[in-house]
Amino acid sequence: GQTPSFVLEGIFVNRSRSTRIWEPVSIAKVAGPLHGKRSFMLQNVISLEKEKETKLDGAGVIKGKTGKLVGFLDASELEGMVWLTGKGEGGALKAYDPSNNKLITYEIKSLGSKYKANVKDGKISFHVKIESTGRYGEAFAKSAKKLHDGIVKEDKAVLEKHVLDMLQVTVKKMQKELHTEVAGFGNALRIQHPAVWRSVEDNWDETFSEIPITYEVKLNIEEYGASDTTAE
């Protein structure tokens, strides 16, 4: 009894609470990339018959040259894409500390990403710098440690490693499986090295598949207080 478009609109409102929801794309915004033969992504929508509800799950990738769906990013890979592009509006990052299997939850307050295109001897490479500010998520534990700079530094390293892993998985999917670039690297190259871009734009998706990419991830944990919150 609900209008599907209104249901989807209500779900997209939660972008400020999740890094697994891509930006909404209207029909008008689809026409431009299709006409310009530019690759892009669309949020994937699935229907859960048993629960009788709609769920957003990953994203479909549309190849610019053909205008056809070439594959999907799953929810985790989409989260990597949100971090890669800096298009997140909020949400939580969760990672387990491999040394003690402790869950670390990081609530995002801000997220930004910058691409640096480098061209040397005719070879293209990219460096991605990602920076985020956030805070610890609430943790209710029976036994808690005092939070000090040492623990915060260790937790930050675990979280940064988790983000780096997500970035590498997502980019590998684009380069080696989908052979389609939808993260905006081409646009960065076009702005920073227009002459080089003109020489590769006609075959960009295939060219991108062989380009090396390095990453720099920096998380700033703020407002963590003096100690964990305990259940007692």
Coordinates of C-alpha atoms in Angstrom, one line a residue:
G1 CA 0.0 0.0 0.0
Q2 CA 3.1 2.3 -0.1
T3 CA 4.4 4.3 -3.1
P4 CA 7.8 2.8 -3.9
S5 CA 9.4 6.1 -4.7
F6 CA 8.4 7.5 -1.3
V7 CA 9.8 4.4 0.5
L8 CA 13.2 4.9 -1.3
E9 CA 13.2 8.5 -0.5
G10 CA 12.7 7.7 3.2
I11 CA 15.6 5.2 3.1
F12 CA 18.0 7.6 1.4
V13 CA 17.4 10.0 4.3
N14 CA 19.6 7.6 6.3
R15 CA 22.7 8.5 4.4
S16 CA 23.8 10.5 7.4
R17 CA 23.8 7.3 9.4
S18 CA 25.3 4.8 7.0
T19 CA 28.3 4.6 4.8
R20 CA 26.7 1.8 2.8
I21 CA 24.2 4.1 0.9
W22 CA 25.3 5.7 -2.3
E23 CA 24.1 9.2 -3.3
P24 CA 20.6 9.2 -4.9
V25 CA 20.5 9.6 -8.7
S26 CA 17.4 11.0 -10.4
I27 CA 16.3 10.1 -13.9
A28 CA 17.5 13.6 -15.1
K29 CA 21.0 12.9 -13.7
V30 CA 21.2 9.6 -15.5
A31 CA 20.7 11.1 -18.9
G32 CA 24.0 13.1 -18.8
P33 CA 26.4 10.2 -18.2
L34 CA 24.6 8.0 -20.6
H35 CA 24.7 10.6 -23.4
G36 CA 28.3 11.5 -22.6
K37 CA 29.3 7.8 -22.4
R38 CA 30.6 8.2 -18.8
S39 CA 30.6 5.3 -16.4
F40 CA 28.5 5.7 -13.2
M41 CA 26.9 3.9 -10.3
L42 CA 23.3 3.4 -9.2
Q43 CA 22.2 2.2 -5.7
N44 CA 21.0 -1.4 -5.9
V45 CA 17.5 -2.0 -4.5
I46 CA 16.3 -5.4 -3.5
S47 CA 12.9 -6.6 -2.2
L48 CA 12.8 -8.8 0.9
E49 CA 9.7 -11.0 0.3
K50 CA 9.5 -12.5 3.8
E51 CA 9.8 -9.2 5.6
K52 CA 7.8 -7.4 2.9
E53 CA 10.1 -4.5 2.7
T54 CA 12.7 -2.8 0.5
K55 CA 16.4 -2.7 1.2
L56 CA 19.4 -0.9 -0.3
D57 CA 22.2 -3.4 -0.9
G58 CA 25.3 -2.4 -2.8
A59 CA 25.4 -0.7 -6.1
G60 CA 25.2 -1.4 -9.8
V61 CA 28.0 -0.3 -12.1
I62 CA 27.0 1.1 -15.6
K63 CA 29.8 1.2 -18.2
G64 CA 29.9 4.4 -20.1
K65 CA 31.1 3.0 -23.5
T66 CA 28.1 0.5 -23.7
G67 CA 25.6 2.1 -21.4
K68 CA 24.9 -1.3 -19.9
L69 CA 25.2 -2.8 -16.4
V70 CA 28.5 -4.7 -16.1
G71 CA 28.3 -5.8 -12.4
F72 CA 27.7 -4.9 -8.8
L73 CA 29.6 -3.7 -5.8
D74 CA 28.4 -5.5 -2.7
A75 CA 27.6 -3.5 0.5
S76 CA 31.2 -3.7 1.8
E77 CA 32.7 -2.7 -1.5
L78 CA 30.2 0.2 -1.7
E79 CA 31.4 1.3 1.8
G80 CA 34.9 1.3 0.4
M81 CA 33.7 3.5 -2.5
V82 CA 32.1 6.0 -0.1
W83 CA 35.4 6.3 1.8
L84 CA 37.4 6.4 -1.5
T85 CA 35.3 9.3 -2.9
G86 CA 34.7 11.1 0.5
K87 CA 31.0 11.2 -0.2
G88 CA 29.9 9.9 3.2
E89 CA 27.6 12.1 5.3
G90 CA 28.0 10.2 8.5
G91 CA 27.7 6.7 9.9
A92 CA 29.9 4.3 11.8
L93 CA 33.1 2.4 11.0
K94 CA 33.5 -0.9 12.8
A95 CA 36.7 -3.0 13.0
Y96 CA 38.0 -5.8 15.2
D97 CA 41.4 -5.5 16.9
P98 CA 43.3 -8.6 15.7
S99 CA 45.2 -8.7 19.0
N100 CA 42.2 -9.2 21.3
N101 CA 39.2 -9.4 18.9
K102 CA 37.8 -6.3 20.6
L103 CA 35.2 -4.4 18.5
I104 CA 36.1 -0.7 17.8
T105 CA 33.4 1.6 16.7
Y106 CA 34.2 4.9 15.1
E107 CA 31.4 7.5 14.5
I108 CA 32.1 9.7 11.5
K109 CA 31.7 13.5 11.9
S110 CA 33.5 14.5 8.7
L111 CA 35.0 12.7 5.8
G112 CA 37.1 14.1 2.9
S113 CA 39.1 12.6 0.0
K114 CA 41.6 14.1 -2.5
Y115 CA 43.1 12.5 -5.6
K116 CA 46.5 13.5 -6.8
A117 CA 47.2 12.5 -10.4
N118 CA 50.9 12.0 -11.2
V119 CA 52.4 11.7 -14.7
K120 CA 56.0 10.7 -15.1
D121 CA 57.6 9.5 -18.4
G122 CA 54.2 9.2 -19.8
K123 CA 53.0 6.8 -17.0
I124 CA 50.0 7.7 -14.9
S125 CA 49.6 7.0 -11.2
F126 CA 47.3 8.3 -8.4
H127 CA 47.7 9.1 -4.8
V128 CA 44.6 9.2 -2.7
K129 CA 44.5 11.1 0.6
I130 CA 41.6 10.4 3.0
E131 CA 41.0 12.3 6.2
S132 CA 38.2 11.9 8.7
T133 CA 37.3 13.3 12.1
G134 CA 35.1 11.3 14.5
R135 CA 34.6 9.9 17.9
Y136 CA 34.3 6.6 19.7
G137 CA 30.9 5.0 19.5
E138 CA 29.2 4.2 22.7
A139 CA 30.5 1.0 24.3
F140 CA 28.9 -0.8 27.2
A141 CA 31.3 -3.3 28.7
K142 CA 31.5 -5.0 32.1
S143 CA 35.2 -4.4 32.2
A144 CA 36.7 -1.3 30.7
K145 CA 40.2 0.2 30.3
K146 CA 41.1 3.7 30.8
L147 CA 41.5 5.4 27.5
H148 CA 44.8 7.1 27.1
D149 CA 46.9 8.2 24.1
G150 CA 48.5 4.8 23.7
I151 CA 45.2 3.0 23.4
V152 CA 43.7 5.6 21.2
K153 CA 46.8 5.4 18.9
E154 CA 46.4 1.6 18.7
D155 CA 42.7 1.8 17.9
K156 CA 43.3 4.4 15.3
A157 CA 45.9 2.2 13.6
V158 CA 43.4 -0.7 13.5
L159 CA 40.6 1.5 12.0
E160 CA 43.0 3.1 9.4
K161 CA 44.1 -0.4 8.4
H162 CA 40.5 -1.5 8.0
V163 CA 39.7 1.5 5.8
L164 CA 42.8 0.8 3.7
D165 CA 41.7 -2.8 3.2
M166 CA 38.3 -1.7 2.0
L167 CA 39.8 0.8 -0.4
Q168 CA 42.1 -1.8 -2.0
V169 CA 39.3 -4.4 -2.3
T170 CA 37.0 -1.8 -4.0
V171 CA 39.6 -0.5 -6.4
K172 CA 40.7 -4.1 -7.3
K173 CA 37.0 -4.9 -8.2
M174 CA 36.9 -1.8 -10.5
Q175 CA 40.2 -2.5 -12.1
K176 CA 40.4 -6.3 -12.4
E177 CA 36.8 -7.5 -12.6
L178 CA 34.6 -4.8 -13.8
H179 CA 37.2 -2.9 -15.9
T180 CA 35.1 0.2 -15.3
E181 CA 36.2 3.4 -13.4
V182 CA 33.3 5.0 -11.4
A183 CA 35.3 6.7 -8.6
G184 CA 36.2 10.0 -10.3
F185 CA 39.9 9.3 -11.1
G186 CA 39.3 10.3 -14.7
N187 CA 37.9 13.7 -13.7
A188 CA 40.9 14.3 -11.4
L189 CA 43.3 13.5 -14.3
R190 CA 41.2 15.8 -16.7
I191 CA 41.6 18.7 -14.3
Q192 CA 45.2 18.2 -13.2
H193 CA 46.7 17.0 -16.6
P194 CA 44.2 17.9 -19.4
A195 CA 46.6 17.1 -22.2
V196 CA 47.3 13.6 -20.8
W197 CA 43.5 13.1 -20.3
R198 CA 42.8 13.9 -23.9
S199 CA 45.2 11.1 -25.0
V200 CA 43.5 8.4 -22.8
E201 CA 39.9 9.5 -22.5
D202 CA 38.6 7.3 -25.4
N203 CA 39.8 4.2 -23.7
W204 CA 39.9 5.3 -20.1
D205 CA 38.2 2.3 -18.4
E206 CA 40.8 -0.1 -19.9
T207 CA 43.7 2.3 -19.2
F208 CA 42.6 2.7 -15.6
S209 CA 42.7 -1.0 -15.1
E210 CA 46.5 -0.9 -15.2
I211 CA 47.2 2.3 -13.2
P212 CA 48.9 2.0 -9.8
I213 CA 47.2 3.7 -6.9
T214 CA 48.6 4.5 -3.4
Y215 CA 46.7 5.6 -0.4
E216 CA 47.1 7.7 2.7
V217 CA 44.4 7.3 5.5
K218 CA 44.3 9.6 8.5
L219 CA 41.6 9.4 11.2
N220 CA 41.3 11.9 14.0
I221 CA 39.6 10.6 17.1
E222 CA 38.1 13.4 19.2
E223 CA 35.8 13.6 22.2
Y224 CA 36.8 10.2 23.7
G225 CA 36.8 11.3 27.3
A226 CA 38.8 9.8 30.1
S227 CA 37.6 6.2 30.0
D228 CA 35.3 3.6 28.4
T229 CA 31.6 3.6 29.3
T230 CA 30.9 0.6 31.5
A231 CA 27.7 -1.3 32.1
E232 CA 28.1 -1.0 35.9

